[in-house]
Tab-separated table of C-alpha atoms in Angstrom:
chain	number	residue	atom	x	y	z
K	1	MET	CA	-26.133	6.429	-3.612
K	2	PRO	CA	-29.450	7.539	-5.079
K	3	SER	CA	-30.052	11.272	-5.205
K	4	THR	CA	-32.968	12.862	-3.581
K	5	THR	CA	-32.992	15.933	-5.612
K	6	THR	CA	-35.643	17.126	-7.935
K	7	ALA	CA	-35.651	18.831	-11.130
K	8	GLU	CA	-35.470	22.477	-11.304
K	9	PRO	CA	-38.435	24.651	-12.078
K	10	ASP	CA	-37.306	25.563	-15.607
K	11	GLY	CA	-37.098	22.031	-16.493
K	12	HIS	CA	-33.366	21.521	-16.727
K	13	ALA	CA	-31.593	18.845	-14.997
K	14	PRO	CA	-30.720	19.261	-11.273
K	15	ALA	CA	-27.816	21.100	-10.364
K	16	ALA	CA	-26.601	18.540	-7.674
K	17	PRO	CA	-24.919	16.020	-9.828
K	18	ALA	CA	-22.765	18.932	-11.370
K	19	ALA	CA	-22.130	20.299	-7.862
K	20	GLY	CA	-20.960	16.782	-6.751
K	21	ARG	CA	-18.709	16.508	-9.458
K	22	ARG	CA	-16.994	19.881	-8.958
K	23	ALA	CA	-16.669	18.815	-5.208
K	24	ASP	CA	-15.045	15.700	-6.155
K	25	ALA	CA	-12.642	17.501	-8.589
K	26	LEU	CA	-11.537	20.030	-5.734
K	27	ALA	CA	-11.195	17.282	-3.340
K	28	ILE	CA	-8.658	15.318	-5.445
K	29	VAL	CA	-6.825	18.288	-6.735
K	30	GLY	CA	-6.545	19.375	-3.025
K	31	LEU	CA	-5.315	15.934	-1.703
K	32	SER	CA	-3.038	15.632	-4.881
K	33	LEU	CA	-1.296	18.884	-3.965
K	34	TRP	CA	-0.955	17.882	-0.315
K	35	VAL	CA	0.758	14.742	-1.378
K	36	LEU	CA	3.205	16.261	-3.568
K	37	ALA	CA	4.084	19.242	-1.204
K	38	SER	CA	4.544	17.014	1.772
K	39	ARG	CA	6.775	14.313	-0.189
K	40	ALA	CA	8.919	17.021	-1.915
K	41	PRO	CA	11.002	18.063	0.927
K	42	TYR	CA	11.936	14.236	1.630
K	43	LEU	CA	13.159	13.766	-2.104
K	44	ASP	CA	16.817	12.731	-2.361
K	45	THR	CA	18.944	11.580	-5.298
K	46	PHE	CA	21.433	9.360	-3.800
K	47	ASP	CA	21.782	6.507	-5.978
K	48	PHE	CA	20.671	3.768	-3.782
K	49	MET	CA	17.437	4.891	-2.321
K	50	GLY	CA	15.788	1.798	-0.732
K	51	LYS	CA	17.028	-1.928	-0.475
K	52	ASP	CA	15.660	-2.339	-3.970
K	53	GLY	CA	16.793	0.885	-5.283
K	54	PRO	CA	19.811	-0.420	-7.322
K	55	LEU	CA	17.849	-3.245	-8.645
K	56	TYR	CA	15.279	-0.963	-10.028
K	57	VAL	CA	17.588	1.816	-11.471
K	58	ASN	CA	19.637	-1.045	-13.205
K	59	ALA	CA	16.317	-2.435	-14.481
K	60	LEU	CA	15.616	0.677	-16.515
K	61	ARG	CA	18.148	-0.975	-19.119
K	62	LEU	CA	15.444	-3.759	-19.780
K	63	ASP	CA	18.077	-6.482	-20.662
K	64	SER	CA	18.879	-9.827	-19.330
K	65	THR	CA	20.301	-8.397	-15.897
K	66	PHE	CA	16.738	-7.398	-15.014
K	67	ASP	CA	16.602	-8.459	-11.403
K	68	VAL	CA	13.743	-6.409	-9.493
K	69	PRO	CA	11.711	-8.287	-6.833
K	70	MET	CA	9.657	-11.185	-8.372
K	71	PRO	CA	7.023	-11.590	-9.944
K	72	GLY	CA	8.908	-8.929	-12.011
K	73	ASN	CA	7.028	-5.646	-11.812
K	74	ILE	CA	7.745	-4.958	-15.252
K	75	GLY	CA	5.121	-2.185	-15.097
K	76	TYR	CA	6.370	-0.297	-12.409
K	77	VAL	CA	9.810	-0.445	-14.380
K	78	LEU	CA	8.190	0.952	-17.425
K	79	LEU	CA	6.688	3.912	-15.406
K	80	GLY	CA	10.055	4.631	-13.968
K	81	LYS	CA	11.491	4.552	-17.596
K	82	LEU	CA	8.686	7.023	-18.681
K	83	ALA	CA	9.319	9.275	-15.657
K	84	ASN	CA	12.916	9.180	-16.668
K	85	ALA	CA	12.134	11.115	-19.778
K	86	PHE	CA	10.923	14.077	-17.702
K	87	TRP	CA	13.518	13.680	-14.762
K	88	ALA	CA	16.812	12.750	-15.669
K	89	ASP	CA	18.059	11.243	-12.362
K	90	PRO	CA	16.470	7.692	-12.404
K	91	VAL	CA	15.905	7.866	-8.635
K	92	THR	CA	13.966	11.069	-8.845
K	93	ALA	CA	12.016	9.443	-11.444
K	94	PHE	CA	10.982	6.443	-9.511
K	95	LEU	CA	10.248	8.862	-6.610
K	96	MET	CA	8.027	10.763	-8.755
K	97	VAL	CA	6.068	7.725	-9.668
K	98	ASN	CA	5.473	6.690	-6.115
K	99	ILE	CA	4.165	10.130	-5.451
K	100	GLY	CA	1.919	9.786	-8.595
K	101	LEU	CA	0.693	6.426	-7.072
K	102	THR	CA	-0.109	7.828	-3.824
K	103	MET	CA	-1.989	10.735	-5.338
K	104	ALA	CA	-3.923	8.216	-7.458
K	105	GLY	CA	-4.432	5.873	-3.994
K	106	ALA	CA	-5.851	8.972	-2.463
K	107	ALA	CA	-8.088	10.172	-5.174
K	108	PHE	CA	-9.786	6.515	-5.441
K	109	ALA	CA	-9.917	6.148	-1.590
K	110	TYR	CA	-11.804	9.457	-1.587
K	111	LEU	CA	-14.143	8.291	-4.622
K	112	PHE	CA	-14.803	5.038	-2.891
K	113	GLY	CA	-15.365	6.414	0.429
K	114	ALA	CA	-17.978	9.062	-1.038
K	115	LEU	CA	-19.967	5.948	-2.163
K	116	VAL	CA	-20.124	5.122	1.551
K	117	VAL	CA	-20.097	8.232	3.658
K	118	SER	CA	-20.443	11.956	2.991
K	119	ARG	CA	-17.782	13.737	0.722
K	120	PRO	CA	-16.386	15.856	3.639
K	121	MET	CA	-16.014	12.566	5.810
K	122	ALA	CA	-14.476	10.576	2.657
K	123	ALA	CA	-12.025	13.550	2.055
K	124	ALA	CA	-10.929	13.619	5.599
K	125	ALA	CA	-10.461	9.655	5.642
K	126	ALA	CA	-8.320	9.820	2.387
K	127	LEU	CA	-6.251	12.796	3.836
K	128	ALA	CA	-5.725	10.789	7.115
K	129	MET	CA	-4.463	7.869	4.792
K	130	THR	CA	-1.925	10.031	3.063
K	131	CYS	CA	-0.625	11.294	6.457
K	132	ASN	CA	0.146	7.692	7.673
K	133	PRO	CA	3.777	7.577	8.356
K	134	MET	CA	4.190	3.994	6.336
K	135	VAL	CA	2.393	5.654	3.222
K	136	TRP	CA	4.568	8.978	3.488
K	137	TRP	CA	7.752	6.886	3.898
K	138	HIS	CA	7.104	5.128	0.777
K	139	GLY	CA	6.914	8.225	-1.142
K	140	GLY	CA	10.696	8.743	-0.309
K	141	VAL	CA	12.081	5.366	-1.397
K	142	ILE	CA	12.010	3.237	-4.337
K	143	ALA	CA	9.542	0.337	-3.727
K	144	SER	CA	6.587	-0.649	-5.551
K	145	TYR	CA	4.005	-1.167	-2.839
K	146	PRO	CA	2.099	2.131	-3.597
K	147	VAL	CA	0.703	0.046	-6.452
K	148	TRP	CA	-1.501	-1.717	-4.080
K	149	LEU	CA	-2.455	1.526	-2.488
K	150	ALA	CA	-3.761	2.911	-5.862
K	151	VAL	CA	-4.964	-0.058	-7.407
K	152	LEU	CA	-7.214	-1.655	-4.884
K	153	PRO	CA	-9.337	1.500	-4.250
K	154	ALA	CA	-9.802	1.780	-7.806
K	155	ILE	CA	-11.129	-1.637	-8.153
K	156	GLY	CA	-13.415	-1.161	-5.015
K	157	TYR	CA	-14.622	2.206	-6.427
K	158	TYR	CA	-15.806	0.665	-9.702
K	159	GLY	CA	-16.793	-2.599	-8.516
K	160	LEU	CA	-19.247	-0.948	-5.853
K	161	ARG	CA	-20.564	1.250	-8.644
K	162	TYR	CA	-21.236	-1.901	-10.638
K	163	GLN	CA	-22.786	-3.569	-7.831
K	164	ARG	CA	-25.445	-0.631	-7.726
K	165	SER	CA	-25.880	0.167	-11.237
K	166	GLY	CA	-24.822	-3.045	-13.421
K	167	ARG	CA	-23.312	-0.451	-16.031
K	168	THR	CA	-20.810	-1.832	-18.635
K	169	ALA	CA	-18.650	1.312	-18.191
K	170	ASP	CA	-18.201	0.363	-14.448
K	171	MET	CA	-17.409	-3.295	-15.166
K	172	VAL	CA	-14.714	-2.142	-17.684
K	173	GLY	CA	-13.345	0.430	-15.267
K	174	ALA	CA	-12.738	-2.214	-12.598
K	175	SER	CA	-11.408	-4.488	-15.221
K	176	LEU	CA	-8.803	-1.927	-16.457
K	177	ALA	CA	-7.926	-1.112	-12.787
K	178	LEU	CA	-6.930	-4.581	-12.048
K	179	GLY	CA	-5.398	-5.089	-15.565
K	180	VAL	CA	-3.085	-2.101	-15.195
K	181	GLY	CA	-2.431	-3.081	-11.570
K	182	MET	CA	-1.205	-6.517	-12.601
K	183	VAL	CA	1.149	-5.093	-15.172
K	184	LEU	CA	2.554	-2.753	-12.566
K	185	ARG	CA	2.645	-5.726	-9.912
K	186	PRO	CA	1.523	-9.154	-11.305
K	187	ASP	CA	0.949	-10.242	-7.633
K	188	LEU	CA	-2.411	-8.451	-7.968
K	189	LEU	CA	-3.380	-11.250	-10.010
K	190	ALA	CA	-3.680	-13.038	-6.360
K	191	PHE	CA	-4.190	-9.757	-4.503
K	192	GLY	CA	-6.761	-8.183	-6.739
K	193	THR	CA	-8.818	-10.742	-8.740
K	194	PRO	CA	-11.072	-11.759	-5.804
K	195	LEU	CA	-12.195	-8.234	-5.242
K	196	TRP	CA	-12.644	-8.082	-8.977
K	197	GLY	CA	-14.734	-11.200	-9.153
K	198	GLY	CA	-16.712	-10.703	-6.101
K	199	SER	CA	-17.783	-7.214	-7.443
K	200	LEU	CA	-19.009	-8.726	-10.735
K	201	LEU	CA	-20.734	-11.787	-8.667
K	202	LEU	CA	-22.504	-9.551	-6.389
K	203	GLY	CA	-23.477	-7.380	-9.087
K	204	ARG	CA	-24.898	-10.315	-10.893
K	205	ALA	CA	-22.997	-9.680	-13.976
K	206	PRO	CA	-24.357	-11.460	-17.033
K	207	ILE	CA	-22.026	-13.764	-18.893
K	208	ARG	CA	-21.064	-11.048	-21.427
K	209	HIS	CA	-19.708	-8.861	-19.023
K	210	TRP	CA	-17.537	-11.870	-17.582
K	211	LEU	CA	-16.184	-12.364	-21.120
K	212	ILE	CA	-15.304	-8.731	-21.600
K	213	GLY	CA	-13.813	-8.420	-18.143
K	214	GLY	CA	-11.938	-11.891	-18.511
K	215	ALA	CA	-10.475	-10.577	-21.792
K	216	ILE	CA	-9.252	-7.373	-20.512
K	217	LEU	CA	-7.534	-9.285	-17.595
K	218	ALA	CA	-6.108	-11.922	-19.817
K	219	ALA	CA	-4.616	-9.253	-22.178
K	220	ALA	CA	-3.104	-7.871	-19.078
K	221	CYS	CA	-1.547	-10.942	-18.043
K	222	CYS	CA	0.084	-11.474	-21.502
K	223	CYS	CA	1.557	-8.145	-21.240
K	224	TRP	CA	3.385	-8.963	-18.172
K	225	PHE	CA	4.149	-12.476	-18.464
K	226	PHE	CA	5.621	-12.390	-22.076
K	227	GLY	CA	6.862	-8.799	-21.590
K	228	THR	CA	9.142	-10.026	-18.511
K	229	SER	CA	9.944	-13.476	-20.228
K	230	TRP	CA	11.241	-11.579	-23.071
K	231	VAL	CA	13.481	-9.236	-21.090
K	232	LEU	CA	14.675	-12.266	-19.096
K	233	GLY	CA	15.424	-14.524	-22.244
K	234	GLY	CA	12.539	-16.759	-22.178
K	235	VAL	CA	9.647	-18.269	-20.232
K	236	ASP	CA	11.738	-20.715	-18.530
K	237	ALA	CA	13.975	-18.110	-17.133
K	238	TYR	CA	11.284	-16.245	-15.940
K	239	LEU	CA	9.474	-19.005	-14.319
K	240	ASP	CA	12.725	-20.193	-12.555
K	241	ARG	CA	12.944	-16.789	-10.980
K	242	VAL	CA	9.179	-16.948	-9.896
K	243	ARG	CA	9.816	-20.249	-8.407
K	244	ALA	CA	12.976	-19.132	-6.505
K	245	LYS	CA	11.230	-16.287	-5.090
K	246	HIS	CA	8.461	-18.399	-3.975
K	247	GLU	CA	10.837	-20.851	-2.454
K	248	GLY	CA	12.769	-18.204	-0.487
K	249	ASP	CA	9.440	-16.726	0.803
K	250	LYS	CA	8.399	-20.062	2.294
K	251	ALA	CA	11.940	-20.877	3.551
K	252	GLY	CA	11.867	-17.690	5.548
K	253	PHE	CA	9.160	-17.409	8.242
K	254	SER	CA	6.184	-19.156	6.488
K	255	VAL	CA	4.031	-21.554	8.331
K	256	ALA	CA	5.069	-24.508	6.362
K	257	ALA	CA	8.988	-23.638	7.026
K	258	ARG	CA	8.483	-22.511	10.731
K	259	GLY	CA	5.566	-24.142	12.321
K	260	LEU	CA	2.317	-22.798	13.204
K	261	PHE	CA	3.450	-20.775	16.136
K	262	GLU	CA	6.628	-19.499	15.120
K	263	GLY	CA	5.215	-18.648	11.377
K	264	LEU	CA	2.088	-17.524	12.282
K	265	ALA	CA	3.038	-15.634	15.545
K	266	ARG	CA	6.066	-13.946	14.119
K	267	ASN	CA	4.233	-12.879	10.952
K	268	GLY	CA	1.265	-11.642	12.721
K	269	VAL	CA	3.471	-9.697	15.224
K	270	LYS	CA	5.527	-8.355	12.335
K	271	TYR	CA	2.256	-7.233	10.432
K	272	GLY	CA	0.588	-6.014	13.491
K	273	LEU	CA	3.677	-3.895	14.328
K	274	PHE	CA	3.595	-2.314	11.019
K	275	LEU	CA	0.029	-1.452	11.277
K	276	ALA	CA	0.195	-0.136	14.809
K	277	TRP	CA	2.999	2.260	14.079
K	278	GLY	CA	1.317	3.641	11.223
K	279	ALA	CA	-2.114	3.665	12.315
K	280	ALA	CA	-2.648	2.884	16.187
K	281	LEU	CA	-4.762	5.994	16.646
K	282	ALA	CA	-7.258	4.839	13.798
K	283	LEU	CA	-7.815	1.378	15.159
K	284	PRO	CA	-10.045	1.889	18.160
K	285	PRO	CA	-12.657	4.248	15.865
K	286	PHE	CA	-12.063	1.470	13.119
K	287	LEU	CA	-13.426	-1.251	15.568
K	288	VAL	CA	-16.411	0.828	16.699
K	289	GLY	CA	-17.162	1.145	12.930
K	290	LEU	CA	-16.668	-2.408	12.304
K	291	ALA	CA	-18.944	-3.114	15.198
K	292	ARG	CA	-21.429	-0.770	13.849
K	293	SER	CA	-21.318	-2.304	10.373
K	294	ALA	CA	-21.225	-6.001	11.350
K	295	ARG	CA	-24.918	-6.897	10.990
K	296	PRO	CA	-26.480	-9.338	8.462
K	297	SER	CA	-28.095	-6.686	6.254
K	298	HIS	CA	-24.408	-5.571	5.531
K	299	TRP	CA	-23.421	-8.799	4.305
K	300	ARG	CA	-22.482	-7.502	0.940
K	301	GLU	CA	-20.255	-4.812	2.119
K	302	LEU	CA	-18.467	-7.172	4.378
K	303	ALA	CA	-18.154	-9.670	1.854
K	304	LEU	CA	-16.410	-7.192	-0.459
K	305	ALA	CA	-14.009	-5.817	2.409
K	306	ALA	CA	-13.332	-9.530	3.063
K	307	LEU	CA	-12.423	-9.970	-0.630
K	308	TRP	CA	-10.373	-6.876	-0.611
K	309	VAL	CA	-7.952	-7.670	2.296
K	310	GLY	CA	-8.344	-11.308	2.745
K	311	PRO	CA	-5.693	-12.246	0.253
K	312	SER	CA	-2.895	-9.840	1.427
K	313	TRP	CA	-3.720	-11.004	4.898
K	314	ALA	CA	-3.581	-14.616	4.102
K	315	PHE	CA	-0.100	-13.994	2.280
K	316	SER	CA	1.206	-11.921	5.121
K	317	LEU	CA	0.334	-14.350	7.924
K	318	LEU	CA	0.998	-17.609	6.431
K	319	ILE	CA	3.868	-16.860	4.193
K	320	PHE	CA	5.873	-13.725	4.690
K	321	ALA	CA	5.160	-10.362	6.476
K	322	GLY	CA	8.624	-8.862	5.961
K	323	ASN	CA	7.709	-5.847	4.122
K	324	ALA	CA	6.103	-2.982	5.650
K	325	GLY	CA	3.908	-2.177	2.320
K	326	LEU	CA	1.831	-5.357	3.052
K	327	ILE	CA	-0.462	-2.944	5.251
K	328	PHE	CA	-1.364	-0.934	2.192
K	329	PRO	CA	-4.248	-3.198	0.751
K	330	PHE	CA	-5.965	-2.536	4.329
K	331	LEU	CA	-5.211	1.058	5.026
K	332	PRO	CA	-8.230	2.491	2.654
K	333	LEU	CA	-10.694	0.541	4.532
K	334	LEU	CA	-8.991	1.112	7.830
K	335	TYR	CA	-9.293	4.980	7.619
K	336	LEU	CA	-12.942	4.548	6.160
K	337	GLY	CA	-14.012	2.392	8.919
K	338	ALA	CA	-12.457	4.896	11.343
K	339	ALA	CA	-14.436	7.597	9.976
K	340	ILE	CA	-17.533	5.634	10.419
K	341	GLY	CA	-16.657	4.856	13.908
K	342	PHE	CA	-16.178	8.420	14.692
K	343	ARG	CA	-19.347	9.362	13.026
K	344	ARG	CA	-20.950	6.960	15.411
K	345	LEU	CA	-19.530	8.323	18.342
K	346	LEU	CA	-19.341	12.055	17.761
K	347	GLY	CA	-21.912	12.800	14.904
K	348	GLU	CA	-20.953	13.889	11.293
K	349	ARG	CA	-19.297	17.456	11.922
K	350	ARG	CA	-17.313	16.315	14.735
K	351	ALA	CA	-16.156	12.934	13.075
K	352	VAL	CA	-14.805	15.294	10.141
K	353	VAL	CA	-12.989	17.305	12.638
K	354	ALA	CA	-11.679	14.020	14.356
K	355	MET	CA	-10.393	12.620	10.989
K	356	VAL	CA	-8.672	15.684	10.321
K	357	MET	CA	-7.181	15.449	13.703
K	358	LEU	CA	-6.013	12.104	13.102
K	359	ALA	CA	-4.164	13.221	9.950
K	360	ALA	CA	-2.377	16.014	11.951
K	361	ALA	CA	-1.078	13.117	14.379
K	362	GLY	CA	0.253	11.424	11.317
K	363	VAL	CA	1.956	14.614	10.069
K	364	LEU	CA	3.692	14.995	13.790
K	365	GLN	CA	4.511	11.379	13.983
K	366	PHE	CA	6.262	11.419	10.882
K	367	THR	CA	8.079	14.762	11.016
K	368	LEU	CA	9.006	14.756	14.556
K	369	THR	CA	10.019	11.195	15.280
K	370	PRO	CA	13.608	10.827	15.794
K	371	LEU	CA	15.967	7.864	15.375
K	372	LEU	CA	17.424	6.450	18.571
K	373	PRO	CA	21.083	6.537	19.180
K	374	GLN	CA	21.950	2.829	18.741
K	375	ARG	CA	23.793	1.570	21.909
K	376	ASP	CA	22.494	-2.053	21.913
K	377	GLN	CA	20.471	-4.529	19.932
K	378	ARG	CA	17.192	-3.103	21.507
K	379	ASP	CA	17.745	0.208	19.945
K	380	VAL	CA	18.446	-1.339	16.490
K	381	ILE	CA	15.345	-3.437	16.788
K	382	LEU	CA	13.351	-0.313	17.572
K	383	ASN	CA	14.807	1.753	14.637
K	384	VAL	CA	14.535	-1.007	12.314
K	385	THR	CA	10.836	-1.940	12.873
K	386	PHE	CA	9.481	1.443	13.774
K	387	PHE	CA	11.468	4.846	13.934
K	388	ARG	CA	13.121	4.457	10.353
K	389	TYR	CA	9.555	4.669	8.897
K	390	GLY	CA	9.717	8.560	9.404
K	391	GLY	CA	11.234	11.597	7.842
K	392	ALA	CA	14.278	11.119	10.095
K	393	GLY	CA	14.763	7.769	8.454
K	394	LEU	CA	14.750	9.238	5.047
K	395	VAL	CA	16.811	12.278	5.833
K	396	GLN	CA	19.507	10.110	7.715
K	397	ARG	CA	19.053	7.464	4.811
K	398	TYR	CA	18.656	4.879	7.370
K	399	ASN	CA	17.661	1.840	5.291
K	400	PHE	CA	18.890	-1.265	7.129
K	401	ASN	CA	17.454	-4.696	8.342
K	402	LEU	CA	18.297	-6.454	11.317
K	403	ASP	CA	20.564	-8.965	9.617
K	404	ASP	CA	22.634	-5.801	8.514
K	405	PHE	CA	23.775	-5.647	12.112
K	406	GLY	CA	23.956	-9.365	12.732
K	407	VAL	CA	20.641	-9.118	14.933
K	408	SER	CA	18.510	-12.183	14.641
K	409	PRO	CA	14.667	-11.646	13.428
K	410	ALA	CA	13.358	-14.743	15.141
K	411	LEU	CA	10.628	-13.928	17.539
K	412	ALA	CA	12.113	-15.496	20.714
K	413	ASP	CA	15.553	-13.567	20.048
K	414	VAL	CA	13.726	-10.183	19.707
K	415	ARG	CA	11.772	-10.778	22.853
K	416	ARG	CA	14.938	-11.537	24.634
K	417	GLN	CA	16.746	-8.402	23.247
K	418	MET	CA	13.952	-6.193	24.144
K	419	ALA	CA	13.885	-7.313	27.663
K	420	ASP	CA	17.623	-7.747	28.358
K	421	PRO	CA	19.751	-5.961	25.326
K	422	GLU	CA	23.033	-7.233	24.317
K	423	PRO	CA	25.733	-5.379	22.282
K	424	ILE	CA	25.424	-4.836	18.599
K	425	PRO	CA	27.253	-7.689	16.831
K	426	SER	CA	28.365	-5.684	13.688
K	427	TYR	CA	27.977	-2.439	12.049
K	428	PRO	CA	26.836	-2.449	8.197
K	429	GLU	CA	29.049	-0.482	5.633
K	430	LEU	CA	27.818	2.848	5.013
K	431	LEU	CA	27.068	4.255	1.646
K	432	PRO	CA	27.940	7.948	0.647
K	433	GLY	CA	25.829	10.390	2.609
K	434	GLN	CA	24.351	7.840	5.118
K	435	ILE	CA	24.423	8.579	8.785
K	436	LEU	CA	24.229	5.871	11.309
K	437	PRO	CA	22.727	7.082	14.725
K	438	ARG	CA	25.313	6.025	17.535
């Protein structure tokens, strides 16, 4: 936002920009220390942390057995290999990668928010986001979803600055953020490119900027595509993996496979449950903030927000909403919108306090929510859908899906079990150190 400061009497530049940079640095350091301190007590080193843990640990060998979730996530594995040079245990190395990604997400969520609201408000919104139980939980398992949390706010931050200034450096920043993100998780080619392209389009980028940014993205695509192909033994082998993954997702609960009602309803309910568990208290003020912002004069901001979350929503609702991390692209905007809503309702200072209280509620939810004793299928469904995404789930290494218990994930079956629960068909085989609540 344009500064209203004036030059000092001695002719030197105003002090406000330097003070703002110091405030930004302090906020980022504070958020990073909080993330590190809050995740550290839940770090564990058992070999199979997370459903994908064994795959990622094995992938550190970078040979033909490379079998992490498609489309490959080669950059995330390389980050784990880099961290493994400092932490000898590969599980700890990957968990430190996720903590680092959460720190980056908090930093860029703050920086983006500070372009829209005051710095205290932006810091409080970023803090509340890091206290979201879903975000917290993913700092203690091996899964690459925190990449979305880090990359999309970075693209949004540089993209919004570019819209306001047209500076080449901001265009390069947005392009590098997306490029690095695609190497870490190639699906950001679909999830992040619309936000990047929209930022350049709204910033009226000249052809030269499109060419420079496009070259950066093309180089990033070559890195992840040919790098993964080389590890797997060729381009054909890689494309076969990608096709198999896509067909598997479609065959599950996509609209194409299950029909409009079953597919859309099941995916929408699943996404809504993930979002509600972590952010139910943030939704009402967010809706107030959205209503406050939904006006024709704010069409640019609304278009940017749609490009930010639209691709992940389309994938979640139409194809597959089986992973809690799919809410991550939305969370930075959710908490920023909640801050705007609280400001509308309470005023600036009280809104900051309300966001801090929202963060405290997230802390209590994550640290105090227990797992249910599993007496029937309803208990299993509640644990799998909600309660495992908390500190107790990490401490007890509760890492099961419904099919591990022989419980049907179909929407009609889940509704029936919630109303009239039946006995649990079977129990999964436990790994060393796991505790099954019974």
